[in-house]
Each structure stands twice: as C-alpha cells, then as structure tokens.
C-alpha cells in the first residue's frame, strides 16, 4: 500500500523525556537554552533553518540516495524538534539545501552534484511539487531577496545567479562576488571549499554565512565564516571574528564543526545551527548541533566561546529516537526511508508488513538512521524468492560495502563482513529473526525465532566505516535489504536502546 502524497504523520519519533541526567540534576530537555547542545543525533548534515513567525523549520542533506527525502522538522525554541513530513517522495541524492518562504509559499532549493533543483509547496507539510531543474551549476544554493524584490541564488565558490520572479528558473549568468575568508596557510584543512552560502538581512546588512575547509578530511578541516554587505550582490567584508565556529584541535570532542545557519530564536537570542562529527563515534555521521552567538557593538556576530573551547550541554536532547514498529498502520513512520528503489510503487506498508520489491543486481533496503551506538535491533525477514539474498545489517552507504550483519541466501544464514561471506552457514528454517547488538564500534549478531536467540560465534568491528576514512558523506543505518528478484517482507521491527549501559 502506498502512503498518500501529503504526509502529515503522527509524531512518533519524539521521546517525551530526556534519558541523560547532568550533574546539576537538570536534563538536556530542561536546560534554559543558553548553551551549545546536540539537537539531532545521527546523520543530519548541512542544516538549513527557516524562521516562520514563532515557528522554526529545518531540513538536511540526503548524501546517500534514499527516499522519501528532505525530512522537515519543526520547533518553537530551536532546541526541541519534531518531524513534519518528507518533501521528496522518491530516492534522491542531495547536498546542502536551503529552505525558504517567499510571499506565502515554501521553497526548497537543493543540488544534486553540479545540478540544482527547486520544489515548492503551499504549506510546510505539503503537498510538495515535483522537482524543477534550474539549469545552473554550482552546489549548495542559498536564496535571498534584494531591496527591490529581485530574487537571487548564491552558490558555491562565492557565486550568485539571478532568479525569475517565481523562483523557478534562472534569469541571468552566474557571477563571482565573494572570494571567501583567507584560511591561514599552517591550518590543517581538507580544501578551501567555499560553499553552503546562507543569506540573512539584519539591521541594514546582508549577512553571508558560508562553510570553508571541507566537510571531511582532517578533524580541524571545517568551519563557519561570515561576511556582510549593504547589497545582496556585494562587495563583501569579512568578519573580524572569523571563523565563527571551528575545531582547533583534533583532541576536541566534536570534529569538523562547520556548515552553519544563522537564525534569530525566541526572545531575541541568536544561534548557529551546524553539523559536526563525534570524535569517539564517527560512524554516526555529521550530527546536528546548536550554539548561541552574540552581536557586537560594531554589528558582527561571534561565538561567546571563541578559542576558549565550546562547552556543550551534557547528554542529548531526545528529538530523534528510533521506535519499534509492527507495521500495522498503512502510513509509514517518518523514521523509515528506502535506498535503491525507483518509485513509491517499489514499497508498501500495512497489515503487519513492510514490503520492498527486489531487483536483480541491485541492493534495495528499508532503513532507519542510527541515533546511538549502544542498542539492540531485530526484525523478522522473509522473501517470496528463496534464492534471493536478504539480510539485516548495519549499512553505511547504499553504494558502499556492508560493514556488518547477517544474510539469508538459499535457505542458509551467511555471516558477511565487509561484503564478503565469512564463517559457518546455518540452516535458516524457522529462524527468520535476525538481531544486531552494537556496543560502540563492536557488533554481535544473533538469529532465532523471535523468542530464543543463538549468538553467531564471530563478532565484528566497524570503526572504519565513516566519512573521513571511507568517504560517502553518510552515517550508519539499521537496514533490512534484498539483492535479487522477489519481495522482501519485514515484520516485527524491535529496537532497544542500551546507551546507559556499560
């Protein structure tokens, strides 16, 4: 069964109370919102934030081609978020998007490598239109409206192109207007990589917030830089407080801090929302963080932490938690996405089943983002074609090898490690339940009937599957997959956090 095009689903991803207590007795959820914090744990990279009255909306990149994509989140205070919908219905590879509102309509501008697209909607929950290609190259589009009402799209490498009045096509040539901030020669970065321009008008200036240094590579690569101008076309003056956000030492907890969106929050407080990588658990991907900023008397914004080192709120605000799912509803929970499929016709949900139609020579999977590195997850999987390869795995990227998991092929359970068959085979008859237990970067797998479990004798380690070492700009996902013809049938997905256990 297909979900409807318009998907206002129930809020099932948000936990009610924080699990981690800080030393003061406060929880992350109770904190007075004046400290840096992790707001979305897992692979939520390249945040773009829209303020719409008293409401805030945010979406992120789909660096792995999965769908439905461009999940939109809602908040009233920038610290607590709940999911609204997914704006892209089919699997799409996207880099950094820009979510904007103009004359009552909503727009998301996004790139697919060097091609740029836009989708529109009359309300934030949709229905969202089919993509329209803008026919201009560059990546990471950033929308802005000039004082004369003309619309522009800023792009990577400090370039800008005019848009038509409806925002659905370009209306001129792409030109360079900004050279970026000069990175000191002795800094250890991946590349200059001037990208992700975000524009905001404040007190007579257009503020251009950009990323530099590269989103992967060394731990000290990424950064947020700021420039301002009286015009949306420049000339641009770099901030004396650059970089606003940066990882100065590989010993810091959060690596490659960068790609920020500047936003005014409630009560006139200002914030940067950006992504970073947890040094101790890189496989979770580029996670979404918030940090307060302050305005100076001469009209610049800066981090109050500067080089002294950012002080992050202990614990994690529980905005994204994976839930168990019996698939009894014919509406798909927003935690699920699919890779390798071509359209909504290739999957269905309801009646206790999540179904994925397989294709010869293609890996197709239903997955949820990992939000922590200590958990147990299990599901019953079966296939209408007993000769197809199916499995329950930790998936890093749909186009990369599989780090860890267990497959069933030809009625035999086959352990796989880095896409290679390894270890003894077991008869899978009556043992359609597979379970993953991840503890940090160590992984164990089990098989059974859903009540009794047998541990597979050989464990695995997955620390090497992350963006800096393995490329792909992705993060760990718990996935049930099929490779071959037939229908993959997933039942009884169960999830249990083990985050507070040793």
Short mmCIF file of C-alpha atoms in Angstrom, two decimals:
data_model
loop_
_atom_site.label_atom_id
_atom_site.label_comp_id
_atom_site.label_asym_id
_atom_site.label_seq_id
_atom_site.Cartn_x
_atom_site.Cartn_y
_atom_site.Cartn_z
CA UNK A 1 0.00 0.00 0.00
CA UNK A 2 1.28 3.46 -0.86
CA UNK A 3 1.31 6.33 1.56
CA UNK A 4 -0.52 9.41 0.36
CA UNK A 5 1.39 12.17 -1.33
CA UNK A 6 0.57 14.50 1.54
CA UNK A 7 2.05 13.08 4.68
CA UNK A 8 1.23 14.70 7.98
CA UNK A 9 2.13 11.68 10.06
CA UNK A 10 1.80 11.31 13.76
CA UNK A 11 4.75 12.43 15.75
CA UNK A 12 6.28 9.07 16.58
CA UNK A 13 9.95 9.88 16.65
CA UNK A 14 9.99 12.21 19.62
CA UNK A 15 10.61 10.85 23.09
CA UNK A 16 8.84 12.53 25.93
CA UNK A 17 11.61 12.89 28.48
CA UNK A 18 15.38 13.07 28.33
CA UNK A 19 17.26 9.97 29.37
CA UNK A 20 20.54 11.54 30.39
CA UNK A 21 20.83 13.49 33.63
CA UNK A 22 23.50 16.12 34.11
CA UNK A 23 25.35 16.74 37.34
CA UNK A 24 23.05 19.59 38.36
CA UNK A 25 20.03 17.34 38.22
CA UNK A 26 18.69 19.07 35.10
CA UNK A 27 18.06 17.20 31.90
CA UNK A 28 19.05 18.37 28.47
CA UNK A 29 15.36 18.94 27.75
CA UNK A 30 15.04 21.23 30.79
CA UNK A 31 18.08 23.39 30.09
CA UNK A 32 17.46 27.14 29.67
CA UNK A 33 18.71 27.19 26.07
CA UNK A 34 21.84 29.27 26.56
CA UNK A 35 24.41 26.56 25.96
CA UNK A 36 25.67 24.61 22.95
CA UNK A 37 23.93 21.25 22.54
CA UNK A 38 23.37 18.27 20.28
CA UNK A 39 19.84 18.61 18.88
CA UNK A 40 19.72 15.76 16.36
CA UNK A 41 21.95 12.79 16.93
CA UNK A 42 22.77 10.73 13.84
CA UNK A 43 23.48 11.65 10.22
CA UNK A 44 21.69 15.03 10.00
CA UNK A 45 24.15 17.09 7.98
CA UNK A 46 24.06 20.51 6.30
CA UNK A 47 21.19 22.02 8.32
CA UNK A 48 19.09 24.81 6.80
CA UNK A 49 16.73 26.63 9.18
CA UNK A 50 13.70 28.77 8.35
CA UNK A 51 12.03 31.09 10.83
CA UNK A 52 8.32 31.46 10.06
CA UNK A 53 6.79 33.69 12.71
CA UNK A 54 7.09 31.86 16.01
CA UNK A 55 7.80 28.56 14.24
CA UNK A 56 11.09 27.16 13.03
CA UNK A 57 11.60 24.54 10.33
CA UNK A 58 14.74 22.64 9.39
CA UNK A 59 15.88 20.09 6.83
CA UNK A 60 19.17 18.38 5.97
CA UNK A 61 21.12 16.69 3.18
CA UNK A 62 20.45 13.26 1.67
CA UNK A 63 24.04 12.40 0.79
CA UNK A 64 23.06 8.76 0.32
CA UNK A 65 20.42 8.41 -2.46
CA UNK A 66 17.43 7.39 -0.37
CA UNK A 67 13.82 8.44 -0.16
CA UNK A 68 11.41 9.73 0.84
CA UNK A 69 13.95 12.51 1.41
CA UNK A 70 14.41 16.02 2.77
CA UNK A 71 12.73 15.34 6.10
CA UNK A 72 11.39 18.57 7.59
CA UNK A 73 11.50 19.21 11.35
CA UNK A 74 9.54 21.74 13.44
CA UNK A 75 10.45 23.61 16.62
CA UNK A 76 9.27 26.54 18.73
CA UNK A 77 12.55 27.09 20.63
CA UNK A 78 15.32 25.68 18.33
CA UNK A 79 16.25 23.06 20.93
CA UNK A 80 13.29 20.69 20.75
CA UNK A 81 12.27 19.35 17.34
CA UNK A 82 9.60 17.05 15.93
CA UNK A 83 9.19 15.70 12.38
CA UNK A 84 6.61 17.14 9.98
CA UNK A 85 6.96 15.39 6.63
CA UNK A 86 9.38 14.36 3.89
CA UNK A 87 9.37 16.74 0.93
CA UNK A 88 10.93 14.44 -1.70
CA UNK A 89 8.94 11.30 -2.43
CA UNK A 90 11.46 9.26 -4.45
CA UNK A 91 15.10 8.39 -3.66
CA UNK A 92 17.25 11.41 -4.42
CA UNK A 93 20.86 12.27 -3.73
CA UNK A 94 21.04 15.83 -2.40
CA UNK A 95 23.71 18.02 -0.92
CA UNK A 96 23.08 21.14 1.17
CA UNK A 97 19.61 22.61 0.61
CA UNK A 98 18.03 25.94 1.50
CA UNK A 99 14.52 26.03 2.98
CA UNK A 100 12.83 29.42 2.48
CA UNK A 101 9.45 31.14 2.46
CA UNK A 102 8.57 33.85 -0.07
CA UNK A 103 5.20 35.57 -0.48
CA UNK A 104 3.33 32.84 1.40
CA UNK A 105 4.86 29.86 -0.45
CA UNK A 106 7.60 27.49 0.67
CA UNK A 107 10.63 26.58 -1.42
CA UNK A 108 13.48 24.12 -1.04
CA UNK A 109 16.46 24.74 -3.30
CA UNK A 110 18.86 21.81 -3.41
CA UNK A 111 21.77 20.48 -5.50
CA UNK A 112 22.44 17.07 -6.99
CA UNK A 113 26.20 17.33 -7.51
CA UNK A 114 26.52 20.20 -10.04
CA UNK A 115 22.80 20.40 -10.93
CA UNK A 116 20.33 22.49 -8.95
CA UNK A 117 16.61 21.97 -8.39
CA UNK A 118 13.69 23.56 -6.57
CA UNK A 119 10.47 22.19 -5.12
CA UNK A 120 7.56 24.26 -3.79
CA UNK A 121 4.56 23.85 -1.50
CA UNK A 122 1.62 25.98 -0.32
CA UNK A 123 2.23 24.84 3.28
CA UNK A 124 5.22 23.39 5.06
CA UNK A 125 3.58 19.95 5.26
CA UNK A 126 2.97 19.83 1.52
CA UNK A 127 1.96 18.69 -0.89
CA UNK A 128 5.42 19.40 -2.31
CA UNK A 129 5.78 19.73 -6.06
CA UNK A 130 7.87 17.63 -8.41
CA UNK A 131 11.44 18.97 -8.77
CA UNK A 132 12.16 21.70 -11.32
CA UNK A 133 15.73 21.92 -12.65
CA UNK A 134 17.22 25.42 -12.54
CA UNK A 135 19.86 24.83 -15.23
CA UNK A 136 22.77 26.39 -13.38
CA UNK A 137 25.81 24.66 -11.96
CA UNK A 138 27.47 25.07 -8.58
CA UNK A 139 26.31 23.48 -5.33
CA UNK A 140 24.63 24.41 -2.04
CA UNK A 141 22.16 27.09 -3.21
CA UNK A 142 21.24 29.93 -0.86
CA UNK A 143 18.20 32.10 -1.63
CA UNK A 144 17.95 35.83 -0.93
CA UNK A 145 15.62 38.69 -1.90
CA UNK A 146 17.10 42.12 -2.65
CA UNK A 147 15.67 45.51 -1.58
CA UNK A 148 14.00 45.84 -5.00
CA UNK A 149 12.22 42.47 -4.59
CA UNK A 150 14.52 40.69 -7.05
CA UNK A 151 15.43 37.12 -6.12
CA UNK A 152 18.94 35.65 -6.24
CA UNK A 153 20.58 32.30 -5.65
CA UNK A 154 24.04 32.25 -4.12
CA UNK A 155 26.11 29.14 -4.89
CA UNK A 156 29.47 27.59 -4.10
CA UNK A 157 32.76 29.36 -4.89
CA UNK A 158 31.25 32.72 -3.95
CA UNK A 159 28.99 32.94 -6.99
CA UNK A 160 25.44 34.26 -7.47
CA UNK A 161 22.79 33.97 -10.19
CA UNK A 162 19.56 35.99 -10.56
CA UNK A 163 16.25 34.15 -10.40
CA UNK A 164 12.95 34.71 -12.13
CA UNK A 165 10.17 36.34 -10.11
CA UNK A 166 8.56 32.95 -9.44
CA UNK A 167 11.91 31.50 -8.31
CA UNK A 168 11.60 28.52 -10.67
CA UNK A 169 14.27 29.43 -13.24
CA UNK A 170 17.47 31.43 -13.54
CA UNK A 171 17.31 34.86 -15.17
CA UNK A 172 20.95 35.60 -15.98
CA UNK A 173 24.55 34.47 -15.76
CA UNK A 174 26.31 33.09 -12.71
CA UNK A 175 28.96 35.55 -11.48
CA UNK A 176 31.54 35.54 -8.69
CA UNK A 177 31.02 38.17 -5.98
CA UNK A 178 32.82 36.75 -2.92
CA UNK A 179 36.35 35.37 -2.52
CA UNK A 180 35.85 33.81 0.90
CA UNK A 181 37.90 34.16 4.07
CA UNK A 182 41.66 33.52 3.70
CA UNK A 183 42.45 30.37 5.69
CA UNK A 184 45.87 30.58 7.40
CA UNK A 185 48.43 28.52 5.48
CA UNK A 186 49.50 26.49 8.52
CA UNK A 187 45.95 25.28 9.29
CA UNK A 188 45.27 21.61 8.56
CA UNK A 189 42.19 21.51 6.31
CA UNK A 190 40.85 19.30 3.53
CA UNK A 191 40.48 22.04 0.90
CA UNK A 192 39.46 25.69 0.59
CA UNK A 193 35.93 24.53 -0.37
CA UNK A 194 33.91 27.76 -0.21
CA UNK A 195 30.32 26.51 -0.14
CA UNK A 196 26.90 26.44 1.58
CA UNK A 197 26.07 30.18 1.41
CA UNK A 198 23.19 31.21 3.68
CA UNK A 199 21.83 34.79 3.46
CA UNK A 200 20.08 36.82 6.15
CA UNK A 201 19.17 40.54 6.27
CA UNK A 202 19.66 42.21 9.66
CA UNK A 203 19.99 45.88 10.70
CA UNK A 204 20.77 47.17 7.24
CA UNK A 205 23.24 44.45 6.23
CA UNK A 206 23.04 41.23 4.26
CA UNK A 207 24.98 38.61 6.22
CA UNK A 208 26.52 35.81 4.18
CA UNK A 209 27.28 32.72 6.27
CA UNK A 210 29.45 30.15 4.47
CA UNK A 211 31.38 26.95 5.06
CA UNK A 212 35.06 26.54 4.25
CA UNK A 213 37.80 23.97 4.79
CA UNK A 214 36.00 20.84 3.59
CA UNK A 215 33.45 18.73 5.41
CA UNK A 216 35.70 15.68 5.79
CA UNK A 217 39.46 15.17 5.87
CA UNK A 218 41.33 16.32 9.00
CA UNK A 219 39.45 16.82 12.24
CA UNK A 220 40.30 20.54 12.03
CA UNK A 221 39.05 21.00 8.47
CA UNK A 222 35.57 22.52 8.54
CA UNK A 223 34.48 25.98 9.72
CA UNK A 224 31.76 28.64 9.57
CA UNK A 225 32.76 32.07 8.24
CA UNK A 226 30.77 35.31 7.97
CA UNK A 227 30.78 38.33 5.67
CA UNK A 228 28.41 41.27 5.24
CA UNK A 229 27.36 43.80 2.60
CA UNK A 230 24.77 46.52 2.10
CA UNK A 231 23.72 44.68 -1.08
CA UNK A 232 22.91 41.00 -1.72
CA UNK A 233 25.47 41.18 -4.56
CA UNK A 234 28.37 42.55 -2.50
CA UNK A 235 31.03 43.81 -2.16
CA UNK A 236 31.54 41.60 0.89
CA UNK A 237 33.51 42.45 4.01
CA UNK A 238 34.82 39.51 6.05
CA UNK A 239 34.06 39.35 9.75
CA UNK A 240 36.98 40.11 12.10
CA UNK A 241 35.69 37.20 14.22
CA UNK A 242 36.16 34.52 11.55
CA UNK A 243 35.96 31.62 11.81
CA UNK A 244 32.81 31.85 13.90
CA UNK A 245 32.81 28.08 14.52
CA UNK A 246 35.81 25.80 14.04
CA UNK A 247 37.55 22.75 15.53
CA UNK A 248 41.02 23.98 16.50
CA UNK A 249 42.46 20.73 17.85
CA UNK A 250 41.94 17.04 16.94
CA UNK A 251 41.62 16.42 20.68
CA UNK A 252 38.27 18.21 20.77
CA UNK A 253 35.15 16.08 21.20
CA UNK A 254 33.46 17.49 18.07
CA UNK A 255 35.45 17.34 14.83
CA UNK A 256 34.89 19.19 11.54
CA UNK A 257 32.48 21.72 13.06
CA UNK A 258 31.00 23.76 10.22
CA UNK A 259 28.25 24.50 7.73
CA UNK A 260 26.10 26.80 9.84
CA UNK A 261 22.74 28.52 9.54
CA UNK A 262 22.31 31.80 11.45
CA UNK A 263 18.86 32.25 12.98
CA UNK A 264 17.16 34.56 15.47
CA UNK A 265 15.40 32.49 18.09
CA UNK A 266 12.82 33.33 20.75
CA UNK A 267 13.30 36.38 22.99
CA UNK A 268 15.80 37.92 20.56
CA UNK A 269 18.52 35.32 21.14
CA UNK A 270 20.66 34.34 18.16
CA UNK A 271 22.10 30.94 17.28
CA UNK A 272 24.14 28.99 14.78
CA UNK A 273 22.89 25.52 13.89
CA UNK A 274 25.59 23.44 12.22
CA UNK A 275 26.95 19.91 11.88
CA UNK A 276 29.93 18.15 13.42
CA UNK A 277 31.39 14.66 13.84
CA UNK A 278 31.76 12.94 17.20
CA UNK A 279 35.44 12.04 17.50
CA UNK A 280 34.58 8.94 19.55
CA UNK A 281 31.85 7.67 17.22
CA UNK A 282 32.48 8.95 13.70
CA UNK A 283 30.20 6.37 12.09
CA UNK A 284 27.05 8.13 13.30
CA UNK A 285 27.80 10.77 10.67
CA UNK A 286 27.60 14.55 10.75
CA UNK A 287 25.31 15.33 13.66
CA UNK A 288 23.24 18.48 14.16
CA UNK A 289 24.33 20.91 16.89
CA UNK A 290 23.26 24.34 18.12
CA UNK A 291 25.43 27.08 19.60
CA UNK A 292 24.41 30.55 20.81
CA UNK A 293 26.05 33.59 19.24
CA UNK A 294 26.17 37.23 20.33
CA UNK A 295 26.19 40.53 18.43
CA UNK A 296 28.99 43.05 18.90
CA UNK A 297 28.55 46.81 19.02
CA UNK A 298 30.03 47.14 15.54
CA UNK A 299 27.39 44.83 14.03
CA UNK A 300 29.11 41.44 13.82
CA UNK A 301 28.08 38.16 15.39
CA UNK A 302 30.53 35.89 17.16
CA UNK A 303 30.66 32.84 19.38
CA UNK A 304 30.90 33.65 23.09
CA UNK A 305 33.22 30.66 23.42
CA UNK A 306 35.76 31.77 20.78
CA UNK A 307 39.04 29.87 21.17
CA UNK A 308 38.42 29.01 24.82
CA UNK A 309 36.59 25.88 23.74
CA UNK A 310 32.89 25.36 23.35
CA UNK A 311 31.07 23.99 26.40
CA UNK A 312 28.43 21.53 25.26
CA UNK A 313 25.45 20.62 27.37
CA UNK A 314 25.97 17.09 28.75
CA UNK A 315 23.64 14.49 27.31
CA UNK A 316 21.50 14.72 24.20
CA UNK A 317 18.11 16.34 23.74
CA UNK A 318 15.92 13.38 22.71
CA UNK A 319 14.50 14.79 19.48
CA UNK A 320 15.19 11.70 17.40
CA UNK A 321 14.67 8.25 18.85
CA UNK A 322 14.19 5.04 16.89
CA UNK A 323 10.92 3.25 17.66
CA UNK A 324 9.86 -0.36 17.37
CA UNK A 325 7.32 -0.89 14.59
CA UNK A 326 4.78 -3.64 13.95
CA UNK A 327 3.77 -2.12 10.57
CA UNK A 328 0.08 -2.35 11.44
CA UNK A 329 -0.58 1.13 10.05
CA UNK A 330 -0.78 1.83 6.32
CA UNK A 331 1.10 5.09 6.94
CA UNK A 332 4.86 4.85 7.06
CA UNK A 333 6.56 6.23 10.14
CA UNK A 334 8.92 9.06 9.30
CA UNK A 335 11.91 7.19 10.70
CA UNK A 336 11.89 4.88 7.65
CA UNK A 337 13.49 5.54 4.28
CA UNK A 338 14.50 3.41 1.29
CA UNK A 339 17.54 3.17 -0.94
CA UNK A 340 17.92 1.56 -4.36
CA UNK A 341 14.25 1.88 -5.32
CA UNK A 342 12.91 3.89 -8.26
CA UNK A 343 9.46 4.98 -7.05
CA UNK A 344 6.81 4.63 -4.36
CA UNK A 345 5.49 1.60 -6.24
CA UNK A 346 8.56 -0.36 -5.06
CA UNK A 347 7.50 -0.47 -1.41
CA UNK A 348 4.38 -0.78 0.71
CA UNK A 349 3.36 -0.89 4.36
CA UNK A 350 0.41 -2.18 6.39
CA UNK A 351 -1.15 -5.37 7.70
CA UNK A 352 1.93 -6.14 9.78
CA UNK A 353 4.37 -5.96 6.85
CA UNK A 354 6.86 -3.55 5.36
CA UNK A 355 7.47 -4.72 1.79
CA UNK A 356 10.28 -3.91 -0.64
CA UNK A 357 10.28 -5.13 -4.24
CA UNK A 358 13.66 -6.52 -5.23
CA UNK A 359 15.56 -6.16 -8.48
CA UNK A 360 18.32 -8.34 -9.90
CA UNK A 361 21.78 -6.92 -9.34
CA UNK A 362 20.57 -4.06 -7.11
CA UNK A 363 20.69 -3.65 -3.35
CA UNK A 364 17.36 -2.32 -2.12
CA UNK A 365 16.84 -1.60 1.56
CA UNK A 366 14.47 -0.15 4.14
CA UNK A 367 16.41 1.58 6.89
CA UNK A 368 16.44 3.92 9.88
CA UNK A 369 19.31 6.23 10.81
CA UNK A 370 21.36 5.11 13.79
CA UNK A 371 20.93 7.62 16.60
CA UNK A 372 23.26 5.98 19.09
CA UNK A 373 25.99 3.37 19.16
CA UNK A 374 24.70 1.14 22.01
CA UNK A 375 21.49 -0.65 21.04
CA UNK A 376 19.80 -3.87 20.00
CA UNK A 377 17.66 -4.09 16.88
CA UNK A 378 15.88 -7.10 15.42
CA UNK A 379 13.33 -7.99 12.76
CA UNK A 380 11.79 -10.95 11.02
CA UNK A 381 12.67 -11.00 7.33
CA UNK A 382 11.50 -13.28 4.53
CA UNK A 383 11.32 -13.25 0.75
CA UNK A 384 8.93 -14.61 -1.85
CA UNK A 385 12.00 -15.82 -3.78
CA UNK A 386 14.04 -18.17 -1.55
CA UNK A 387 17.11 -17.78 -3.76
CA UNK A 388 17.32 -14.00 -3.38
CA UNK A 389 19.87 -12.59 -0.93
CA UNK A 390 18.23 -10.86 2.02
CA UNK A 391 19.67 -9.60 5.27
CA UNK A 392 19.58 -7.45 8.38
CA UNK A 393 22.63 -5.24 8.54
CA UNK A 394 24.35 -2.03 9.55
CA UNK A 395 24.50 -0.13 6.29
CA UNK A 396 26.91 2.76 5.83
CA UNK A 397 26.06 3.80 2.27
CA UNK A 398 23.91 2.12 -0.37
CA UNK A 399 26.78 2.22 -2.86
CA UNK A 400 29.46 1.05 -0.39
CA UNK A 401 30.24 -2.39 1.10
CA UNK A 402 28.20 -3.60 4.04
CA UNK A 403 30.05 -3.19 7.35
CA UNK A 404 28.28 -5.80 9.48
CA UNK A 405 25.23 -8.00 9.55
CA UNK A 406 23.73 -11.33 8.59
CA UNK A 407 22.17 -12.57 5.37
CA UNK A 408 19.98 -15.47 4.31
CA UNK A 409 20.67 -16.95 0.89
CA UNK A 410 19.30 -20.22 -0.43
CA UNK A 411 17.87 -21.13 2.97
CA UNK A 412 21.23 -20.69 4.75
CA UNK A 413 22.26 -17.99 7.19
CA UNK A 414 25.53 -16.49 5.98
CA UNK A 415 27.56 -14.03 8.01
CA UNK A 416 29.08 -11.23 5.96
CA UNK A 417 31.91 -8.90 6.84
CA UNK A 418 32.73 -6.00 4.53
CA UNK A 419 30.68 -7.57 1.75
CA UNK A 420 32.45 -10.95 1.95
CA UNK A 421 30.92 -14.23 3.06
CA UNK A 422 32.68 -15.31 6.22
CA UNK A 423 32.19 -18.00 8.79
CA UNK A 424 29.95 -21.07 9.02
CA UNK A 425 26.49 -21.36 7.49
CA UNK A 426 23.40 -22.30 9.47
CA UNK A 427 20.06 -23.69 8.40
CA UNK A 428 17.65 -20.75 8.35
CA UNK A 429 14.48 -22.87 8.54
CA UNK A 430 12.23 -21.39 11.22
CA UNK A 431 14.85 -18.77 12.10
CA UNK A 432 13.75 -15.71 10.20
CA UNK A 433 14.50 -13.35 13.09
CA UNK A 434 17.88 -11.64 12.92
CA UNK A 435 19.30 -9.34 15.61
CA UNK A 436 22.15 -6.84 15.79
CA UNK A 437 23.70 -5.73 19.06
CA UNK A 438 26.06 -2.79 18.67
CA UNK A 439 28.23 -1.64 21.57
CA UNK A 440 30.30 1.30 20.43
CA UNK A 441 32.09 0.06 17.34
CA UNK A 442 31.81 -3.62 18.30
CA UNK A 443 28.97 -5.65 16.78
CA UNK A 444 27.43 -9.03 17.60
CA UNK A 445 24.71 -10.78 15.60
CA UNK A 446 22.06 -13.34 16.55
CA UNK A 447 19.45 -15.47 14.83
CA UNK A 448 16.36 -17.16 16.18
CA UNK A 449 12.58 -17.40 16.21
CA UNK A 450 11.90 -14.10 17.97
CA UNK A 451 11.87 -15.65 21.45
CA UNK A 452 15.03 -17.73 21.60
CA UNK A 453 18.28 -16.36 20.22
CA UNK A 454 21.51 -18.00 19.15
CA UNK A 455 24.63 -15.84 19.06
CA UNK A 456 26.72 -16.09 15.92
CA UNK A 457 30.23 -17.11 17.10
CA UNK A 458 32.19 -14.36 15.34
CA UNK A 459 31.89 -10.63 16.10
CA UNK A 460 32.80 -7.60 14.02
CA UNK A 461 34.21 -4.11 14.42
CA UNK A 462 33.00 -1.14 12.34
CA UNK A 463 35.07 1.88 13.36
CA UNK A 464 36.48 2.22 9.83
CA UNK A 465 33.11 2.92 8.26
CA UNK A 466 32.79 6.69 8.45
CA UNK A 467 33.10 9.73 6.25
CA UNK A 468 36.74 10.63 6.92
CA UNK A 469 38.09 7.14 6.22
CA UNK A 470 35.54 5.62 3.88
CA UNK A 471 34.06 8.61 2.00
CA UNK A 472 30.42 8.88 1.03
CA UNK A 473 29.33 11.63 3.48
CA UNK A 474 26.93 9.24 5.19
CA UNK A 475 26.31 7.53 8.53
CA UNK A 476 25.33 4.17 9.97
CA UNK A 477 21.82 2.90 9.27
CA UNK A 478 19.96 -0.19 10.51
CA UNK A 479 18.65 -1.84 7.37
CA UNK A 480 16.77 -4.84 6.04
CA UNK A 481 17.75 -5.41 2.43
CA UNK A 482 17.20 -7.56 -0.65
CA UNK A 483 19.50 -8.19 -3.58
CA UNK A 484 17.69 -10.03 -6.39
CA UNK A 485 14.16 -10.62 -7.67
CA UNK A 486 11.27 -11.12 -5.25
CA UNK A 487 9.54 -9.25 -2.45
CA UNK A 488 11.31 -8.63 0.85
CA UNK A 489 8.86 -8.89 3.75
CA UNK A 490 9.83 -7.27 7.05
CA UNK A 491 7.88 -7.96 10.24
CA UNK A 492 8.10 -7.04 13.89
CA UNK A 493 10.94 -4.49 13.96
CA UNK A 494 12.11 -4.18 17.54
CA UNK A 495 14.52 -1.61 18.94
CA UNK A 496 16.00 -1.19 22.41
CA UNK A 497 18.46 1.50 23.49
CA UNK A 498 21.44 0.36 25.54
CA UNK A 499 23.01 3.81 25.74
CA UNK A 500 23.06 3.99 29.53
CA UNK A 501 24.58 0.52 29.91
CA UNK A 502 28.35 -0.12 30.11
#
